[in-house]
PDB file of C-alpha atoms in Angstrom:
ATOM      1  CA  MET A 151     -10.884  -8.559  21.369  1.00 59.00           C
ATOM      2  CA  THR A 152      -9.222  -7.388  18.564  1.00 69.00           C
ATOM      3  CA  ALA A 153      -5.949  -5.547  18.675  1.00 92.00           C
ATOM      4  CA  ARG A 154      -6.538  -2.108  17.349  1.00 95.00           C
ATOM      5  CA  PHE A 155      -3.630   0.058  15.763  1.00 97.00           C
ATOM      6  CA  THR A 156      -3.773   3.400  14.551  1.00 97.00           C
ATOM      7  CA  VAL A 157      -2.308   3.626  10.769  1.00 97.00           C
ATOM      8  CA  ALA A 158      -0.039   6.723  10.322  1.00 97.00           C
ATOM      9  CA  LEU A 159       0.502   8.314   7.064  1.00 95.00           C
ATOM     10  CA  LEU A 160       3.018  11.094   6.602  1.00 95.00           C
ATOM     11  CA  LYS A 161       4.552  12.995   3.443  1.00 91.00           C
ATOM     12  CA  ALA A 162       6.515  16.011   3.647  1.00 84.00           C
ATOM     13  CA  GLY A 163       6.935  15.434   6.920  1.00 86.00           C
ATOM     14  CA  ARG A 164       2.976  16.074   8.175  1.00 93.00           C
ATOM     15  CA  THR A 165       0.229  13.585   8.917  1.00 94.00           C
ATOM     16  CA  LYS A 166      -1.260  13.306   5.597  1.00 91.00           C
ATOM     17  CA  ILE A 167      -4.673  10.813   6.608  1.00 92.00           C
ATOM     18  CA  ARG A 168      -4.335   8.993  10.608  1.00 95.00           C
ATOM     19  CA  TYR A 169      -7.241   5.843  11.099  1.00 95.00           C
ATOM     20  CA  PRO A 170      -7.810   2.890  12.615  1.00 96.00           C
ATOM     21  CA  ALA A 171      -7.655  -0.730  12.315  1.00 97.00           C
ATOM     22  CA  ASP A 172      -7.634  -4.065  13.565  1.00 97.00           C
ATOM     23  CA  LEU A 173      -4.428  -6.460  13.388  1.00 97.00           C
ATOM     24  CA  VAL A 174      -4.720  -9.545  11.085  1.00 96.00           C
ATOM     25  CA  ALA A 175      -1.323 -10.729  11.912  1.00 95.00           C
ATOM     26  CA  ASP A 176       2.009 -10.172  13.167  1.00 95.00           C
ATOM     27  CA  THR A 177       5.074 -12.040  11.585  1.00 94.00           C
ATOM     28  CA  GLY A 178       7.342  -9.740  12.889  1.00 94.00           C
ATOM     29  CA  THR A 179       8.737  -9.227  10.069  1.00 96.00           C
ATOM     30  CA  ARG A 180       5.053  -7.877   8.285  1.00 96.00           C
ATOM     31  CA  ILE A 181       2.567  -6.681   9.939  1.00 97.00           C
ATOM     32  CA  THR A 182      -1.091  -6.570   8.825  1.00 97.00           C
ATOM     33  CA  VAL A 183      -4.385  -5.088   9.407  1.00 98.00           C
ATOM     34  CA  ARG A 184      -7.482  -4.405   8.363  1.00 97.00           C
ATOM     35  CA  ALA A 185      -9.159  -1.413   7.689  1.00 97.00           C
ATOM     36  CA  LEU A 186     -12.372   0.143   5.899  1.00 95.00           C
ATOM     37  CA  TRP A 187     -11.784   3.136   3.591  1.00 92.00           C
ATOM     38  CA  ALA A 188     -10.540   6.125   5.761  1.00 81.00           C
ATOM     39  CA  ALA A 189     -11.108   9.280   3.746  1.00 81.00           C
ATOM     40  CA  PRO A 190     -14.238  10.751   3.344  1.00 82.00           C
ATOM     41  CA  GLY A 191     -16.358  10.260   0.656  1.00 89.00           C
ATOM     42  CA  VAL A 192     -15.416   8.183  -3.008  1.00 92.00           C
ATOM     43  CA  ARG A 193     -11.732   9.330  -4.600  1.00 92.00           C
ATOM     44  CA  ASP A 194     -12.396   8.533  -7.978  1.00 93.00           C
ATOM     45  CA  PHE A 195      -9.121   7.704  -9.574  1.00 93.00           C
ATOM     46  CA  GLY A 196     -10.969   6.068 -12.606  1.00 92.00           C
ATOM     47  CA  PHE A 197      -9.267   3.258 -12.920  1.00 93.00           C
ATOM     48  CA  VAL A 198     -10.817   2.395  -9.338  1.00 95.00           C
ATOM     49  CA  ARG A 199     -13.581   3.799  -7.130  1.00 95.00           C
ATOM     50  CA  PHE A 200     -12.572   4.300  -3.166  1.00 95.00           C
ATOM     51  CA  GLU A 201     -15.646   4.520  -1.356  1.00 94.00           C
ATOM     52  CA  PRO A 202     -17.195   3.817   2.066  1.00 93.00           C
ATOM     53  CA  GLY A 203     -17.772   0.492   3.069  1.00 94.00           C
ATOM     54  CA  ASP A 204     -14.000  -0.759   0.695  1.00 97.00           C
ATOM     55  CA  VAL A 205     -12.322  -2.472   2.368  1.00 97.00           C
ATOM     56  CA  PHE A 206      -8.197  -2.863   2.632  1.00 97.00           C
ATOM     57  CA  THR A 207      -6.274  -4.900   3.581  1.00 97.00           C
ATOM     58  CA  GLU A 208      -3.265  -4.030   4.042  1.00 97.00           C
ATOM     59  CA  HIS A 209       0.245  -5.678   4.994  1.00 98.00           C
ATOM     60  CA  PHE A 210       3.187  -3.203   5.898  1.00 98.00           C
ATOM     61  CA  TRP A 211       6.693  -4.761   6.451  1.00 98.00           C
ATOM     62  CA  ARG A 212       9.425  -3.629   8.602  1.00 98.00           C
ATOM     63  CA  ASP A 213      12.176  -4.461   5.926  1.00 97.00           C
ATOM     64  CA  ARG A 214      10.866  -2.915   2.927  1.00 97.00           C
ATOM     65  CA  TRP A 215      10.470   0.096   0.987  1.00 98.00           C
ATOM     66  CA  TYR A 216       6.465  -0.139   0.507  1.00 98.00           C
ATOM     67  CA  ALA A 217       3.078  -1.299   1.406  1.00 98.00           C
ATOM     68  CA  VAL A 218       0.372  -3.677  -0.590  1.00 98.00           C
ATOM     69  CA  LYS A 219      -3.326  -2.896   0.400  1.00 97.00           C
ATOM     70  CA  GLU A 220      -5.460  -5.283  -1.306  1.00 96.00           C
ATOM     71  CA  VAL A 221      -8.825  -3.414  -1.401  1.00 97.00           C
ATOM     72  CA  ARG A 222     -12.300  -4.845  -1.506  1.00 97.00           C
ATOM     73  CA  THR A 223     -15.205  -3.399  -2.377  1.00 96.00           C
ATOM     74  CA  ALA A 224     -17.884  -3.724   0.924  1.00 94.00           C
ATOM     75  CA  GLY A 225     -19.558  -7.173  -1.077  1.00 96.00           C
ATOM     76  CA  GLY A 226     -15.997  -8.782  -0.700  1.00 96.00           C
ATOM     77  CA  VAL A 227     -15.476  -8.545  -4.240  1.00 97.00           C
ATOM     78  CA  LEU A 228     -11.792  -7.814  -5.445  1.00 96.00           C
ATOM     79  CA  LYS A 229     -11.324  -4.637  -6.729  1.00 97.00           C
ATOM     80  CA  GLY A 230      -6.555  -4.927  -6.883  1.00 96.00           C
ATOM     81  CA  TRP A 231      -4.076  -3.674  -5.104  1.00 97.00           C
ATOM     82  CA  TYR A 232      -2.585  -0.167  -4.577  1.00 96.00           C
ATOM     83  CA  CYS A 233       0.803  -0.589  -3.614  1.00 97.00           C
ATOM     84  CA  ASP A 234       2.243   2.582  -1.878  1.00 96.00           C
ATOM     85  CA  VAL A 235       6.186   3.342  -1.735  1.00 98.00           C
ATOM     86  CA  THR A 236       7.545   4.007   1.570  1.00 97.00           C
ATOM     87  CA  ARG A 237       9.966   4.194   3.839  1.00 97.00           C
ATOM     88  CA  PRO A 238       9.579   0.791   6.306  1.00 98.00           C
ATOM     89  CA  ALA A 239       7.511   0.309   8.604  1.00 98.00           C
ATOM     90  CA  VAL A 240       7.654   1.464  12.749  1.00 97.00           C
ATOM     91  CA  VAL A 241       5.123  -0.495  14.582  1.00 97.00           C
ATOM     92  CA  GLN A 242       5.089   1.640  17.741  1.00 95.00           C
ATOM     93  CA  ASP A 243       2.643   1.401  21.002  1.00 94.00           C
ATOM     94  CA  GLY A 244      -0.327   0.629  19.047  1.00 95.00           C
ATOM     95  CA  VAL A 245       1.074   3.130  15.839  1.00 97.00           C
ATOM     96  CA  ILE A 246       1.858   1.658  12.212  1.00 98.00           C
ATOM     97  CA  LEU A 247       3.741   4.631  10.967  1.00 97.00           C
ATOM     98  CA  VAL A 248       4.509   4.665   7.559  1.00 97.00           C
ATOM     99  CA  GLU A 249       6.554   7.454   5.422  1.00 97.00           C
ATOM    100  CA  ASP A 250       4.746   8.126   1.900  1.00 96.00           C
ATOM    101  CA  LEU A 251       7.142   8.815  -0.867  1.00 96.00           C
ATOM    102  CA  ASP A 252       5.017   9.750  -3.492  1.00 94.00           C
ATOM    103  CA  LEU A 253       5.342   6.922  -5.693  1.00 97.00           C
ATOM    104  CA  ASP A 254       2.440   4.317  -6.276  1.00 96.00           C
ATOM    105  CA  LEU A 255       2.278   1.605  -8.413  1.00 98.00           C
ATOM    106  CA  TRP A 256      -2.193  -0.014  -9.157  1.00 98.00           C
ATOM    107  CA  VAL A 257      -2.756  -3.573 -10.243  1.00 97.00           C
ATOM    108  CA  SER A 258      -6.131  -4.238 -11.073  1.00 96.00           C
ATOM    109  CA  ALA A 259      -8.124  -7.449  -9.877  1.00 95.00           C
ATOM    110  CA  ASP A 260      -7.635  -9.347 -12.545  1.00 93.00           C
ATOM    111  CA  GLY A 261      -3.791  -8.514 -12.535  1.00 93.00           C
ATOM    112  CA  ALA A 262      -4.260  -7.302 -16.327  1.00 94.00           C
ATOM    113  CA  ARG A 263      -3.383  -2.941 -15.491  1.00 96.00           C
ATOM    114  CA  VAL A 264      -0.759  -2.321 -13.843  1.00 97.00           C
ATOM    115  CA  LEU A 265      -0.327   1.451 -13.598  1.00 97.00           C
ATOM    116  CA  ARG A 266       2.364   3.330 -12.622  1.00 97.00           C
ATOM    117  CA  LEU A 267       1.108   6.804 -10.246  1.00 96.00           C
ATOM    118  CA  ASP A 268       2.506   9.758  -8.916  1.00 94.00           C
ATOM    119  CA  GLU A 269       6.755   9.864 -10.399  1.00 95.00           C
ATOM    120  CA  ASP A 270       5.787  13.031 -11.711  1.00 94.00           C
ATOM    121  CA  GLU A 271       4.873  14.409  -7.900  1.00 93.00           C
ATOM    122  CA  PHE A 272       8.367  12.149  -6.187  1.00 95.00           C
ATOM    123  CA  ALA A 273      10.232  13.775  -9.139  1.00 95.00           C
ATOM    124  CA  ALA A 274       9.162  17.143  -7.698  1.00 94.00           C
ATOM    125  CA  SER A 275       9.104  16.074  -3.873  1.00 94.00           C
ATOM    126  CA  GLY A 276      13.026  16.517  -4.421  1.00 94.00           C
ATOM    127  CA  LEU A 277      14.117  13.399  -2.462  1.00 95.00           C
ATOM    128  CA  ALA A 278      16.752  12.654  -5.251  1.00 95.00           C
ATOM    129  CA  ASP A 279      18.648  15.492  -3.962  1.00 96.00           C
ATOM    130  CA  THR A 280      17.902  15.426  -0.720  1.00 95.00           C
ATOM    131  CA  ASP A 281      18.221  12.162   0.459  1.00 96.00           C
ATOM    132  CA  PRO A 282      20.095  10.069  -2.619  1.00 97.00           C
ATOM    133  CA  GLU A 283      19.893   6.716  -1.022  1.00 97.00           C
ATOM    134  CA  ALA A 284      15.510   6.890   0.155  1.00 96.00           C
ATOM    135  CA  ALA A 285      14.555   8.152  -3.791  1.00 97.00           C
ATOM    136  CA  ALA A 286      17.199   4.946  -5.673  1.00 97.00           C
ATOM    137  CA  GLU A 287      15.372   2.532  -2.611  1.00 97.00           C
ATOM    138  CA  ALA A 288      12.039   3.878  -3.684  1.00 97.00           C
ATOM    139  CA  VAL A 289      12.430   3.261  -7.193  1.00 97.00           C
ATOM    140  CA  ARG A 290      13.993  -0.229  -6.826  1.00 98.00           C
ATOM    141  CA  ALA A 291      10.530  -0.962  -4.716  1.00 98.00           C
ATOM    142  CA  LEU A 292       8.484   0.449  -6.970  1.00 98.00           C
ATOM    143  CA  ASP A 293      10.245  -2.006 -10.058  1.00 98.00           C
ATOM    144  CA  ALA A 294      10.302  -4.944  -8.098  1.00 96.00           C
ATOM    145  CA  LEU A 295       6.624  -4.560  -7.030  1.00 97.00           C
ATOM    146  CA  GLU A 296       5.565  -4.000 -11.068  1.00 97.00           C
ATOM    147  CA  ALA A 297       8.069  -6.480 -11.628  1.00 97.00           C
ATOM    148  CA  ARG A 298       6.083  -9.144  -9.321  1.00 96.00           C
ATOM    149  CA  ALA A 299       2.802  -7.798  -9.943  1.00 96.00           C
ATOM    150  CA  LYS A 300       3.071  -9.164 -14.146  1.00 96.00           C
ATOM    151  CA  THR A 301       4.281 -12.617 -13.445  1.00 94.00           C
ATOM    152  CA  PRO A 302       1.602 -15.136 -13.888  1.00 92.00           C
ATOM    153  CA  GLU A 303       1.499 -15.665  -9.384  1.00 91.00           C
ATOM    154  CA  GLY A 304       0.847 -11.731  -9.530  1.00 92.00           C
ATOM    155  CA  LEU A 305       0.734 -10.274  -5.546  1.00 91.00           C
ATOM    156  CA  ALA A 306      -1.307 -12.762  -4.611  1.00 86.00           C
ATOM    157  CA  ALA A 307       1.931 -14.826  -4.120  1.00 86.00           C
ATOM    158  CA  LEU A 308       4.463 -12.068  -1.940  1.00 88.00           C
ATOM    159  CA  LEU A 309       1.433 -11.855   0.256  1.00 89.00           C
ATOM    160  CA  GLY A 310       0.992 -15.621   0.913  1.00 80.00           C
ATOM    161  CA  ALA A 311      -2.850 -15.484  -0.692  1.00 50.00           C
ATOM    162  CA  ALA A 312      -4.601 -18.290  -2.298  1.00 37.00           C
ATOM    163  CA  GLU A 313      -6.367 -15.602  -4.687  1.00 38.00           C
ATOM    164  CA  GLY A 314      -5.394 -13.239  -7.704  1.00 36.00           C
ATOM    165  CA  PRO A 315      -3.777 -13.272 -10.482  1.00 38.00           C
ATOM    166  CA  GLY A 316      -3.273 -16.972 -11.820  1.00 35.00           C
ATOM    167  CA  ALA A 317      -4.012 -18.373  -8.497  1.00 33.00           C
ATOM    168  CA  ALA A 318      -6.202 -21.580  -8.694  1.00 31.00           C
ATOM    169  CA  ALA A 319      -9.109 -22.030  -9.031  1.00 29.00           C
ATOM    170  CA  SER A 320     -11.445 -23.113  -6.566  1.00 24.00           C
TER     171      SER A 320
END
């Protein structure tokens, strides 16, 4: 039997979305789950479309200020990685609780496009005034993810994946 979790993403103290996910692995530091696109309909960002049937393999850390989501089509084609800057995940009673801190990063499947997202939302959130330590951690996390994404190994190396920009072809 597959272990089921609920991922609860909070933003500004409110639940933004909750969705079911299947456990892939839990190292004690990082928990990895797989879930289908949970929002209704299609979300077109211009640089990528998330749509029904897309599969998200999501990596949450209990000691890092981000989550990395590998996004594939229903047919298994890699679209890329969507990274959320968050407080470290809390896993309790079958729920993975993650607080979104507005900053995001998109990395295309080939690693050629690395886009910092929502820096305006982050600035407008007021986190730098209300919790300057968390704001500093959030900026450091985004910078670290961007730097990792721009290496030849890309984010796949962070996730221990054998696929991604710079990975050897089979």
